[in-house]
Structure formats: C-alpha cells, structure tokens
Amino acid sequence: LLKMAATESESLRKVEKDVLIAKKMREKAKLLCSDYVKSFEECCKGRTLSMVFSCRKENEALKSCIASYYTDQAFFEDCKAEYLQERKEFLETGQRPQKLKRM
C-alpha cells in the first residue's frame, strides 16, 4: 500500500480541509446539537410550507448551535486530527472508517 512521509502525513490538500474535514465537522456538530435537531424535526412534522414560519425559532436555535462548532478552532483541530488518523489507517489497511452513529 501507499506509504506517506512523516511530513506529508500531516499536510492537507484543499479538498480535505474544505470538504472532507468540513463534512466531519458538520456530522459531529449535528450529533452534538441533537436536541436542537429533534426539536426542529418535531416542529416540522405534518407541515409543508408553513414550517418556514412556524419553526423559525427552532431553526435559528439549531443553526446557532451548529455555527458555534463551525467557528470553534479547537473543534476543527479535533476533527482534523480524527480525519488524519482515519486517513492513516486507510492508507495502512485499505479499509474505510465506519460512519458516525446517530444518538
């Protein structure tokens, strides 16, 4: 399998930083904001276009929770470290990591 030099193992391509790690951050933030997700989902049940107006408060709370993680540099670094570990394991074993499980 492909082996990477030590300096290359920590470097990120643009797509990894802007897409793959961002995706990991989004998935983890949704898990961490699961109470807000549930509240928004409950509000939306049985509604169509009216959900835009009826669930505004729940949607704003959800967006605020998720945004707080997007702007947290420590959270980014944690997700980056997790991604780098998964990438390293994939390069060594050829097996993809398992997806995050919903709470």
Tab-separated table of N, CA, C and O in Angstrom:
chain	number	residue	atom	x	y	z
A	1	LEU	N	0.826	-1.193	0.000
A	1	LEU	CA	0.000	0.000	0.000
A	1	LEU	C	0.864	1.248	0.000
A	1	LEU	O	2.038	1.215	0.294
A	2	LEU	N	0.202	2.356	-0.274
A	2	LEU	CA	0.872	3.640	-0.361
A	2	LEU	C	1.378	4.080	1.001
A	2	LEU	O	0.668	4.058	1.983
A	3	LYS	N	2.640	4.446	1.071
A	3	LYS	CA	3.229	4.947	2.319
A	3	LYS	C	3.508	6.437	2.166
A	3	LYS	O	3.952	6.880	1.121
A	4	MET	N	3.253	7.195	3.206
A	4	MET	CA	3.479	8.628	3.158
A	4	MET	C	4.638	8.992	4.078
A	4	MET	O	4.824	8.396	5.128
A	5	ALA	N	5.397	9.996	3.668
A	5	ALA	CA	6.465	10.503	4.524
A	5	ALA	C	5.837	11.196	5.728
A	5	ALA	O	4.690	11.630	5.690
A	6	ALA	N	6.589	11.313	6.804
A	6	ALA	CA	6.056	11.899	8.039
A	6	ALA	C	5.539	13.314	7.819
A	6	ALA	O	4.500	13.693	8.345
A	7	THR	N	6.245	14.106	7.030
A	7	THR	CA	5.797	15.483	6.806
A	7	THR	C	4.535	15.516	5.958
A	7	THR	O	3.690	16.376	6.134
A	8	GLU	N	4.373	14.584	5.031
A	8	GLU	CA	3.191	14.540	4.191
A	8	GLU	C	1.967	14.041	4.939
A	8	GLU	O	0.852	14.392	4.600
A	9	SER	N	2.168	13.223	5.973
A	9	SER	CA	1.041	12.641	6.683
A	9	SER	C	0.216	13.691	7.429
A	9	SER	O	-0.944	13.484	7.698
A	10	GLU	N	0.819	14.832	7.770
A	10	GLU	CA	0.112	15.881	8.495
A	10	GLU	C	-0.430	16.961	7.568
A	10	GLU	O	-1.270	17.752	7.961
A	11	SER	N	0.052	17.021	6.331
A	11	SER	CA	-0.391	18.072	5.426
A	11	SER	C	-1.757	17.711	4.831
A	11	SER	O	-2.104	16.549	4.692
A	12	LEU	N	-2.502	18.751	4.488
A	12	LEU	CA	-3.843	18.556	3.950
A	12	LEU	C	-3.955	19.172	2.566
A	12	LEU	O	-3.454	20.269	2.335
A	13	ARG	N	-4.632	18.466	1.694
A	13	ARG	CA	-4.983	19.049	0.402
A	13	ARG	C	-6.177	19.963	0.626
A	13	ARG	O	-6.884	19.858	1.618
A	14	LYS	N	-6.421	20.855	-0.310
A	14	LYS	CA	-7.523	21.812	-0.192
A	14	LYS	C	-8.860	21.080	-0.032
A	14	LYS	O	-9.678	21.452	0.798
A	15	VAL	N	-9.077	20.035	-0.808
A	15	VAL	CA	-10.341	19.298	-0.729
A	15	VAL	C	-10.504	18.625	0.637
A	15	VAL	O	-11.604	18.525	1.159
A	16	GLU	N	-9.412	18.195	1.232
A	16	GLU	CA	-9.518	17.584	2.556
A	16	GLU	C	-9.929	18.620	3.597
A	16	GLU	O	-10.824	18.383	4.403
A	17	LYS	N	-9.286	19.783	3.545
A	17	LYS	CA	-9.585	20.826	4.522
A	17	LYS	C	-10.972	21.427	4.303
A	17	LYS	O	-11.744	21.575	5.244
A	18	ASP	N	-11.284	21.758	3.064
A	18	ASP	CA	-12.521	22.486	2.772
A	18	ASP	C	-13.752	21.599	2.617
A	18	ASP	O	-14.874	22.088	2.749
A	19	VAL	N	-13.545	20.312	2.314
A	19	VAL	CA	-14.696	19.438	2.079
A	19	VAL	C	-14.760	18.297	3.097
A	19	VAL	O	-15.751	18.159	3.813
A	20	LEU	N	-13.730	17.505	3.172
A	20	LEU	CA	-13.790	16.294	3.995
A	20	LEU	C	-13.808	16.591	5.494
A	20	LEU	O	-14.604	16.008	6.237
A	21	ILE	N	-12.947	17.494	5.938
A	21	ILE	CA	-12.959	17.831	7.363
A	21	ILE	C	-14.211	18.632	7.692
A	21	ILE	O	-14.823	18.443	8.746
A	22	ALA	N	-14.632	19.496	6.765
A	22	ALA	CA	-15.875	20.252	6.976
A	22	ALA	C	-17.067	19.305	7.105
A	22	ALA	O	-17.960	19.525	7.933
A	23	LYS	N	-17.077	18.245	6.314
A	23	LYS	CA	-18.157	17.252	6.403
A	23	LYS	C	-18.132	16.567	7.768
A	23	LYS	O	-19.171	16.372	8.396
A	24	LYS	N	-16.935	16.212	8.219
A	24	LYS	CA	-16.797	15.580	9.538
A	24	LYS	C	-17.278	16.532	10.635
A	24	LYS	O	-17.987	16.134	11.554
A	25	MET	N	-16.938	17.817	10.517
A	25	MET	CA	-17.392	18.813	11.496
A	25	MET	C	-18.912	18.912	11.496
A	25	MET	O	-19.540	18.967	12.561
A	26	ARG	N	-19.507	18.923	10.316
A	26	ARG	CA	-20.963	19.028	10.192
A	26	ARG	C	-21.646	17.817	10.835
A	26	ARG	O	-22.606	17.958	11.592
A	27	GLU	N	-21.131	16.617	10.561
A	27	GLU	CA	-21.719	15.398	11.123
A	27	GLU	C	-21.623	15.387	12.647
A	27	GLU	O	-22.589	15.062	13.341
A	28	LYS	N	-20.438	15.740	13.156
A	28	LYS	CA	-20.255	15.745	14.611
A	28	LYS	C	-21.074	16.840	15.271
A	28	LYS	O	-21.640	16.640	16.347
A	29	ALA	N	-21.162	18.014	14.631
A	29	ALA	CA	-21.944	19.115	15.189
A	29	ALA	C	-23.418	18.722	15.267
A	29	ALA	O	-24.108	19.041	16.244
A	30	LYS	N	-23.922	18.020	14.239
A	30	LYS	CA	-25.319	17.577	14.276
A	30	LYS	C	-25.558	16.613	15.433
A	30	LYS	O	-26.609	16.648	16.073
A	31	LEU	N	-24.586	15.764	15.703
A	31	LEU	CA	-24.718	14.854	16.843
A	31	LEU	C	-24.697	15.620	18.158
A	31	LEU	O	-25.482	15.340	19.063
A	32	LEU	N	-23.787	16.580	18.254
A	32	LEU	CA	-23.668	17.355	19.481
A	32	LEU	C	-24.863	18.283	19.702
A	32	LEU	O	-25.149	18.667	20.834
A	33	CYS	N	-25.541	18.640	18.614
A	33	CYS	CA	-26.731	19.506	18.690
A	33	CYS	C	-28.006	18.680	18.507
A	33	CYS	O	-29.024	19.206	18.049
A	34	SER	N	-27.959	17.424	18.867
A	34	SER	CA	-29.077	16.519	18.581
A	34	SER	C	-30.391	16.962	19.216
A	34	SER	O	-31.458	16.731	18.655
A	35	ASP	N	-30.344	17.614	20.376
A	35	ASP	CA	-31.579	18.096	20.996
A	35	ASP	C	-32.251	19.148	20.113
A	35	ASP	O	-33.475	19.158	19.966
A	36	TYR	N	-31.442	20.016	19.516
A	36	TYR	CA	-31.976	21.044	18.622
A	36	TYR	C	-32.497	20.429	17.326
A	36	TYR	O	-33.502	20.875	16.780
A	37	VAL	N	-31.782	19.401	16.835
A	37	VAL	CA	-32.228	18.705	15.625
A	37	VAL	C	-33.590	18.067	15.877
A	37	VAL	O	-34.512	18.209	15.064
A	38	LYS	N	-33.727	17.380	17.009
A	38	LYS	CA	-35.003	16.731	17.344
A	38	LYS	C	-36.130	17.748	17.479
A	38	LYS	O	-37.245	17.527	17.004
A	39	SER	N	-35.834	18.860	18.123
A	39	SER	CA	-36.834	19.905	18.304
A	39	SER	C	-37.293	20.448	16.952
A	39	SER	O	-38.490	20.630	16.718
A	40	PHE	N	-36.365	20.687	16.052
A	40	PHE	CA	-36.703	21.185	14.724
A	40	PHE	C	-37.492	20.146	13.935
A	40	PHE	O	-38.495	20.465	13.286
A	41	GLU	N	-37.074	18.884	14.007
A	41	GLU	CA	-37.789	17.810	13.306
A	41	GLU	C	-39.216	17.679	13.819
A	41	GLU	O	-40.148	17.498	13.034
A	42	GLU	N	-39.399	17.753	15.134
A	42	GLU	CA	-40.740	17.664	15.718
A	42	GLU	C	-41.620	18.812	15.236
A	42	GLU	O	-42.790	18.622	14.927
A	43	CYS	N	-41.044	19.993	15.178
A	43	CYS	CA	-41.797	21.164	14.731
A	43	CYS	C	-42.222	21.010	13.268
A	43	CYS	O	-43.321	21.417	12.895
A	44	CYS	N	-41.373	20.408	12.462
A	44	CYS	CA	-41.643	20.291	11.019
A	44	CYS	C	-42.636	19.190	10.671
A	44	CYS	O	-43.212	19.208	9.581
A	45	LYS	N	-42.851	18.247	11.573
A	45	LYS	CA	-43.752	17.130	11.275
A	45	LYS	C	-45.143	17.629	10.929
A	45	LYS	O	-45.720	18.445	11.648
A	46	GLY	N	-45.655	17.132	9.814
A	46	GLY	CA	-47.000	17.464	9.398
A	46	GLY	C	-47.145	18.840	8.760
A	46	GLY	O	-48.244	19.278	8.462
A	47	ARG	N	-46.057	19.516	8.556
A	47	ARG	CA	-46.107	20.853	7.950
A	47	ARG	C	-45.447	20.820	6.581
A	47	ARG	O	-44.563	20.017	6.327
A	48	THR	N	-45.848	21.704	5.729
A	48	THR	CA	-45.198	21.846	4.422
A	48	THR	C	-44.574	23.240	4.379
A	48	THR	O	-43.590	23.480	5.045
A	49	LEU	N	-45.167	24.121	3.658
A	49	LEU	CA	-44.619	25.472	3.549
A	49	LEU	C	-44.726	26.264	4.847
A	49	LEU	O	-43.922	27.161	5.103
A	50	SER	N	-45.685	25.921	5.682
A	50	SER	CA	-45.858	26.666	6.935
A	50	SER	C	-44.687	26.469	7.891
A	50	SER	O	-44.486	27.271	8.808
A	51	MET	N	-43.893	25.419	7.685
A	51	MET	CA	-42.760	25.180	8.582
A	51	MET	C	-41.758	26.323	8.532
A	51	MET	O	-41.086	26.605	9.518
A	52	VAL	N	-41.654	27.000	7.384
A	52	VAL	CA	-40.732	28.120	7.252
A	52	VAL	C	-41.025	29.178	8.304
A	52	VAL	O	-40.119	29.731	8.919
A	53	PHE	N	-42.290	29.442	8.543
A	53	PHE	CA	-42.684	30.462	9.511
A	53	PHE	C	-42.868	29.880	10.907
A	53	PHE	O	-42.458	30.483	11.888
A	54	SER	N	-43.467	28.702	10.983
A	54	SER	CA	-43.800	28.108	12.273
A	54	SER	C	-42.587	27.628	13.052
A	54	SER	O	-42.607	27.632	14.286
A	55	CYS	N	-41.555	27.210	12.356
A	55	CYS	CA	-40.404	26.605	13.023
A	55	CYS	C	-39.173	27.517	12.985
A	55	CYS	O	-38.042	27.039	13.133
A	56	ARG	N	-39.403	28.773	12.802
A	56	ARG	CA	-38.291	29.731	12.697
A	56	ARG	C	-37.431	29.718	13.963
A	56	ARG	O	-36.203	29.718	13.892
A	57	LYS	N	-38.064	29.711	15.128
A	57	LYS	CA	-37.329	29.736	16.399
A	57	LYS	C	-36.452	28.482	16.544
A	57	LYS	O	-35.279	28.573	16.898
A	58	GLU	N	-37.004	27.315	16.240
A	58	GLU	CA	-36.258	26.055	16.342
A	58	GLU	C	-35.117	26.007	15.326
A	58	GLU	O	-34.024	25.540	15.628
A	59	ASN	N	-35.390	26.527	14.119
A	59	ASN	CA	-34.362	26.540	13.076
A	59	ASN	C	-33.203	27.464	13.461
A	59	ASN	O	-32.033	27.103	13.281
A	60	GLU	N	-33.512	28.622	14.008
A	60	GLU	CA	-32.465	29.557	14.428
A	60	GLU	C	-31.621	28.963	15.557
A	60	GLU	O	-30.403	29.122	15.575
A	61	ALA	N	-32.271	28.286	16.491
A	61	ALA	CA	-31.547	27.664	17.602
A	61	ALA	C	-30.611	26.570	17.077
A	61	ALA	O	-29.456	26.469	17.509
A	62	LEU	N	-31.098	25.772	16.130
A	62	LEU	CA	-30.282	24.715	15.531
A	62	LEU	C	-29.095	25.313	14.782
A	62	LEU	O	-27.955	24.875	14.953
A	63	LYS	N	-29.349	26.312	13.950
A	63	LYS	CA	-28.271	26.945	13.193
A	63	LYS	C	-27.233	27.583	14.114
A	63	LYS	O	-26.034	27.504	13.859
A	64	SER	N	-27.693	28.183	15.186
A	64	SER	CA	-26.782	28.806	16.143
A	64	SER	C	-25.895	27.768	16.824
A	64	SER	O	-24.685	27.978	16.983
A	65	CYS	N	-26.487	26.647	17.208
A	65	CYS	CA	-25.716	25.571	17.843
A	65	CYS	C	-24.657	25.039	16.895
A	65	CYS	O	-23.480	24.921	17.252
A	66	ILE	N	-25.048	24.724	15.678
A	66	ILE	CA	-24.111	24.177	14.702
A	66	ILE	C	-23.026	25.202	14.366
A	66	ILE	O	-21.842	24.856	14.285
A	67	ALA	N	-23.403	26.461	14.190
A	67	ALA	CA	-22.433	27.510	13.863
A	67	ALA	C	-21.398	27.679	14.969
A	67	ALA	O	-20.239	27.991	14.695
A	68	SER	N	-21.814	27.473	16.217
A	68	SER	CA	-20.862	27.607	17.322
A	68	SER	C	-19.730	26.589	17.200
A	68	SER	O	-18.596	26.880	17.578
A	69	TYR	N	-20.023	25.426	16.642
A	69	TYR	CA	-18.976	24.429	16.435
A	69	TYR	C	-18.131	24.753	15.203
A	69	TYR	O	-16.924	24.522	15.188
A	70	TYR	N	-18.755	25.290	14.160
A	70	TYR	CA	-18.016	25.638	12.941
A	70	TYR	C	-16.955	26.698	13.200
A	70	TYR	O	-15.935	26.734	12.514
A	71	THR	N	-17.195	27.570	14.144
A	71	THR	CA	-16.257	28.659	14.409
A	71	THR	C	-15.278	28.331	15.538
A	71	THR	O	-14.429	29.159	15.860
A	72	ASP	N	-15.381	27.165	16.106
A	72	ASP	CA	-14.519	26.748	17.217
A	72	ASP	C	-13.240	26.110	16.663
A	72	ASP	O	-13.276	25.014	16.100
A	73	GLN	N	-12.109	26.793	16.833
A	73	GLN	CA	-10.837	26.310	16.288
A	73	GLN	C	-10.423	24.981	16.933
A	73	GLN	O	-9.879	24.103	16.266
A	74	ALA	N	-10.680	24.813	18.204
A	74	ALA	CA	-10.342	23.557	18.888
A	74	ALA	C	-11.149	22.398	18.308
A	74	ALA	O	-10.628	21.287	18.139
A	75	PHE	N	-12.414	22.650	18.002
A	75	PHE	CA	-13.266	21.623	17.389
A	75	PHE	C	-12.722	21.250	16.009
A	75	PHE	O	-12.656	20.074	15.658
A	76	PHE	N	-12.304	22.258	15.236
A	76	PHE	CA	-11.692	22.000	13.930
A	76	PHE	C	-10.446	21.136	14.088
A	76	PHE	O	-10.260	20.158	13.350
A	77	GLU	N	-9.595	21.474	15.036
A	77	GLU	CA	-8.355	20.715	15.246
A	77	GLU	C	-8.653	19.278	15.661
A	77	GLU	O	-7.968	18.345	15.236
A	78	ASP	N	-9.674	19.074	16.486
A	78	ASP	CA	-10.076	17.717	16.877
A	78	ASP	C	-10.539	16.922	15.661
A	78	ASP	O	-10.157	15.759	15.485
A	79	CYS	N	-11.377	17.551	14.834
A	79	CYS	CA	-11.879	16.879	13.627
A	79	CYS	C	-10.744	16.605	12.646
A	79	CYS	O	-10.705	15.559	12.004
A	80	LYS	N	-9.815	17.532	12.553
A	80	LYS	CA	-8.654	17.363	11.671
A	80	LYS	C	-7.812	16.180	12.142
A	80	LYS	O	-7.426	15.327	11.332
A	81	ALA	N	-7.546	16.118	13.444
A	81	ALA	CA	-6.757	15.010	13.994
A	81	ALA	C	-7.465	13.675	13.759
A	81	ALA	O	-6.823	12.679	13.393
A	82	GLU	N	-8.772	13.668	13.950
A	82	GLU	CA	-9.556	12.453	13.719
A	82	GLU	C	-9.486	12.048	12.244
A	82	GLU	O	-9.307	10.877	11.922
A	83	TYR	N	-9.614	13.025	11.359
A	83	TYR	CA	-9.531	12.745	9.924
A	83	TYR	C	-8.150	12.205	9.559
A	83	TYR	O	-8.042	11.220	8.814
A	84	LEU	N	-7.097	12.835	10.070
A	84	LEU	CA	-5.735	12.379	9.759
A	84	LEU	C	-5.505	10.950	10.249
A	84	LEU	O	-4.852	10.154	9.569
A	85	GLN	N	-6.056	10.617	11.414
A	85	GLN	CA	-5.929	9.251	11.932
A	85	GLN	C	-6.668	8.263	11.037
A	85	GLN	O	-6.148	7.195	10.711
A	86	GLU	N	-7.883	8.635	10.607
A	86	GLU	CA	-8.653	7.760	9.715
A	86	GLU	C	-7.945	7.596	8.372
A	86	GLU	O	-7.912	6.501	7.817
A	87	ARG	N	-7.364	8.680	7.860
A	87	ARG	CA	-6.632	8.620	6.594
A	87	ARG	C	-5.421	7.709	6.728
A	87	ARG	O	-5.148	6.886	5.858
A	88	LYS	N	-4.709	7.831	7.843
A	88	LYS	CA	-3.535	6.989	8.084
A	88	LYS	C	-3.929	5.512	8.138
A	88	LYS	O	-3.295	4.660	7.523
A	89	GLU	N	-5.018	5.217	8.870
A	89	GLU	CA	-5.483	3.833	8.971
A	89	GLU	C	-5.913	3.298	7.613
A	89	GLU	O	-5.648	2.143	7.281
A	90	PHE	N	-6.577	4.141	6.822
A	90	PHE	CA	-6.999	3.718	5.490
A	90	PHE	C	-5.791	3.401	4.615
A	90	PHE	O	-5.773	2.396	3.902
A	91	LEU	N	-4.769	4.245	4.668
A	91	LEU	CA	-3.580	4.016	3.852
A	91	LEU	C	-2.837	2.752	4.283
A	91	LEU	O	-2.228	2.083	3.466
A	92	GLU	N	-2.918	2.425	5.566
A	92	GLU	CA	-2.242	1.230	6.071
A	92	GLU	C	-3.046	-0.041	5.823
A	92	GLU	O	-2.483	-1.086	5.540
A	93	THR	N	-4.376	0.041	5.968
A	93	THR	CA	-5.204	-1.163	5.898
A	93	THR	C	-6.035	-1.280	4.629
A	93	THR	O	-6.461	-2.369	4.271
A	94	GLY	N	-6.327	-0.149	3.993
A	94	GLY	CA	-7.193	-0.166	2.817
A	94	GLY	C	-8.666	-0.210	3.165
A	94	GLY	O	-9.518	-0.319	2.291
A	95	GLN	N	-8.995	-0.101	4.459
A	95	GLN	CA	-10.396	-0.142	4.882
A	95	GLN	C	-10.843	1.237	5.345
A	95	GLN	O	-10.139	1.915	6.084
A	96	ARG	N	-12.039	1.617	4.899
A	96	ARG	CA	-12.607	2.917	5.279
A	96	ARG	C	-13.136	2.858	6.705
A	96	ARG	O	-13.582	1.809	7.169
A	97	PRO	N	-13.085	4.006	7.412
A	97	PRO	CA	-13.632	4.035	8.775
A	97	PRO	C	-15.141	3.930	8.747
A	97	PRO	O	-15.775	4.252	7.742
A	98	GLN	N	-15.711	3.485	9.847
A	98	GLN	CA	-17.169	3.394	9.942
A	98	GLN	C	-17.751	4.781	10.156
A	98	GLN	O	-17.124	5.638	10.758
A	99	LYS	N	-18.968	4.979	9.658
A	99	LYS	CA	-19.648	6.271	9.791
A	99	LYS	C	-20.049	6.500	11.237
A	99	LYS	O	-20.220	5.558	12.007
A	100	LEU	N	-20.219	7.784	11.580
A	100	LEU	CA	-20.705	8.138	12.911
A	100	LEU	C	-22.120	7.598	13.094
A	100	LEU	O	-22.923	7.640	12.188
A	101	LYS	N	-22.404	7.134	14.290
A	101	LYS	CA	-23.746	6.634	14.577
A	101	LYS	C	-24.541	7.733	15.237
A	101	LYS	O	-24.029	8.475	16.080
A	102	ARG	N	-25.798	7.855	14.848
A	102	ARG	CA	-26.673	8.868	15.443
A	102	ARG	C	-27.051	8.456	16.850
A	102	ARG	O	-27.217	7.288	17.152
A	103	MET	N	-27.225	9.432	17.696
A	103	MET	CA	-27.611	9.174	19.082
A	103	MET	C	-29.080	8.884	19.176
A	103	MET	O	-29.891	9.260	18.470
